[in-house]
Protein backbone atom coordinates (compact mmCIF):
# COMPACT_ATOMS: atom_id res chain seq x y z
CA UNK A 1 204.34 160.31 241.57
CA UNK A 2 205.93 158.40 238.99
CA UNK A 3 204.03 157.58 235.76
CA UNK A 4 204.10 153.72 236.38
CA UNK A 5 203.45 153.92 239.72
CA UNK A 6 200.02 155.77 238.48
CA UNK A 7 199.16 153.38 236.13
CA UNK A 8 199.65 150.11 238.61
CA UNK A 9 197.42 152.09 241.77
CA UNK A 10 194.90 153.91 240.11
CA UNK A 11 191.99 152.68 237.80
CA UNK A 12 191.90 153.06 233.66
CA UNK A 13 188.40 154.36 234.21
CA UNK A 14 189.56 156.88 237.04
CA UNK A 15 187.08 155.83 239.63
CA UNK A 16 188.27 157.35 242.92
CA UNK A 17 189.59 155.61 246.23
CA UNK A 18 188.32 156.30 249.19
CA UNK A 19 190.59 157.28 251.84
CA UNK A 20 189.43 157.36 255.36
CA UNK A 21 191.84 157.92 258.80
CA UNK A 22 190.01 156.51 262.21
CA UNK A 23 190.62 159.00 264.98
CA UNK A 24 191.88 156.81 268.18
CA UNK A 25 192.39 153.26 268.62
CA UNK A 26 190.34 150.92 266.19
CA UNK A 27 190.14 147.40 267.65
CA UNK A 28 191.53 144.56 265.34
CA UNK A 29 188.32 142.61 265.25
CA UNK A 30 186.07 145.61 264.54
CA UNK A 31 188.74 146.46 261.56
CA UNK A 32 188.54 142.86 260.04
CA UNK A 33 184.54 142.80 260.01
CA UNK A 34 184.46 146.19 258.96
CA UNK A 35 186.93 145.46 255.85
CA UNK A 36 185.03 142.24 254.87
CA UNK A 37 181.99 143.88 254.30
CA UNK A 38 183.62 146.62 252.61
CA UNK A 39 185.36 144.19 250.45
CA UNK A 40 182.09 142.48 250.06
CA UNK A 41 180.48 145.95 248.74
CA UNK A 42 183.55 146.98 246.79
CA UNK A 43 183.28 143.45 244.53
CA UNK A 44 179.53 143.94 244.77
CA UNK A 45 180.12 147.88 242.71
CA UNK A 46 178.31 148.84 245.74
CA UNK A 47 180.88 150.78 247.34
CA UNK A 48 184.14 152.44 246.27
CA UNK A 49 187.44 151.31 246.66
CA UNK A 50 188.56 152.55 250.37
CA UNK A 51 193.01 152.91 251.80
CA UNK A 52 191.74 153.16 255.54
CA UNK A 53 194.48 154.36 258.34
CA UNK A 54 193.84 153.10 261.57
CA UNK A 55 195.54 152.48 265.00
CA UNK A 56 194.98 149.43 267.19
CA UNK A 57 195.18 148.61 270.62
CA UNK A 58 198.47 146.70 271.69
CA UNK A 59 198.06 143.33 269.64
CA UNK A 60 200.11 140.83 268.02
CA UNK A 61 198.60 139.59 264.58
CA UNK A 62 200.32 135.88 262.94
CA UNK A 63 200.99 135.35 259.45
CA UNK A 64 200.84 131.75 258.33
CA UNK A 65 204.49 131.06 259.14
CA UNK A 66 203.76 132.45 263.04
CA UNK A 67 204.79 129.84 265.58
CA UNK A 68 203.55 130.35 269.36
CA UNK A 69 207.32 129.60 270.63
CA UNK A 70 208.36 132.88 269.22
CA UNK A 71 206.28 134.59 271.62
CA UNK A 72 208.46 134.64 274.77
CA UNK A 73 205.65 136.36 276.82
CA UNK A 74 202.50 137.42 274.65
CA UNK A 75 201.52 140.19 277.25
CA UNK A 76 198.78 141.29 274.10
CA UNK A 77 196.02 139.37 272.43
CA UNK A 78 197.11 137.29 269.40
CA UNK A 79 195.05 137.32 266.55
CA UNK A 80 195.72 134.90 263.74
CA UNK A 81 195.62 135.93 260.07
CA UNK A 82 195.55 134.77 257.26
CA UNK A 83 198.54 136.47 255.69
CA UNK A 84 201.80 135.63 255.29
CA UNK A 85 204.98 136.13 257.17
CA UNK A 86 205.41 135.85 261.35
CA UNK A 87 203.90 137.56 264.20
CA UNK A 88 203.45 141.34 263.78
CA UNK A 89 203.09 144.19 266.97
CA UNK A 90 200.29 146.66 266.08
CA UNK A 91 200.07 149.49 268.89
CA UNK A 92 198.57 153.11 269.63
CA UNK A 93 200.92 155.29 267.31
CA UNK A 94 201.81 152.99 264.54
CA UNK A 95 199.73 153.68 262.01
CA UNK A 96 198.34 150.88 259.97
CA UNK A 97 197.12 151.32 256.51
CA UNK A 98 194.51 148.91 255.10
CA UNK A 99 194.07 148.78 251.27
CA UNK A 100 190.95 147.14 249.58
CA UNK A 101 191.63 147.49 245.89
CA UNK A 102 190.43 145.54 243.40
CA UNK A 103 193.34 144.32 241.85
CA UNK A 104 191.29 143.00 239.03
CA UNK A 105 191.38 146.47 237.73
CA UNK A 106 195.14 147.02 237.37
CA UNK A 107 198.29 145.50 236.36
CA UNK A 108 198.83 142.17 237.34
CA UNK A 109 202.03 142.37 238.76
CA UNK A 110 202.56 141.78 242.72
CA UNK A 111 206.00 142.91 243.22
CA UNK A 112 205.45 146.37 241.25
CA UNK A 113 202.24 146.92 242.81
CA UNK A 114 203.46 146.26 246.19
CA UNK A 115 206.16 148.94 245.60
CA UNK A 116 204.11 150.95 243.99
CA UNK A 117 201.48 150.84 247.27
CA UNK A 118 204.81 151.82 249.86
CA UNK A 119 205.43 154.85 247.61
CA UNK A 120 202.11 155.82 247.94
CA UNK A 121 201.29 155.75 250.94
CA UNK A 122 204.47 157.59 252.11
């Protein structure tokens, strides 16, 4: 891994991440709750920072820019979020990696840290 991809992921006082990897099909709304609390915990210093991989059932999730006319025939449940972009299929083999970081403790820079994130993860 590149040197400045280290120093935008990882913490200056080396706390570890958590990584975790659900075995089947984690349903969205279970995933959500579960990440708010951890979220919750993590700003709390009550629990450490976690990069969960999950799969979901067949769902659609949409971003803030979503509009229901792009869904010809929504033959999954919808769930609205509160992230950007459109609608997003989520499905049994696509694995979907959540990160709860607290980005208080790094670099401030989105667009290095997001590209930093997609080379670690792959």
């Amino acid at each position: 891994m590149e040197q400045n991809t280290h120093k935008l992921l990882w913490r200056d006082d080396g706390a570890p991440v958590e990584w975790r990897i659900s075995d089947g099909l984690t349903p969205y709304h279970r995933a959500v709750a579960e990440m708010e609390a951890r979220v919750a915990a993590i700003l709390a210093g009550e629990a450490p920072e976690l990069v969960w991989l999950v799969e979901h059932p067949p769902i659609y999730t949409g971003g803030t820019s979503a509009r229901a006319a792009d869904l010809i025939s929504p033959r999954f449940p919808v769930f609205e979020t509160g992230r950007g972009g459109e609608y997003t299929y989520h499905g049994p083999g696509q694995r979907v990696a959540y990160v709860m970081l607290d980005l208080n403790r790094r670099r401030r820079d989105v667009r290095a840290f997001v590209e930093a994130l997609e080379r670690w993860v792959i």
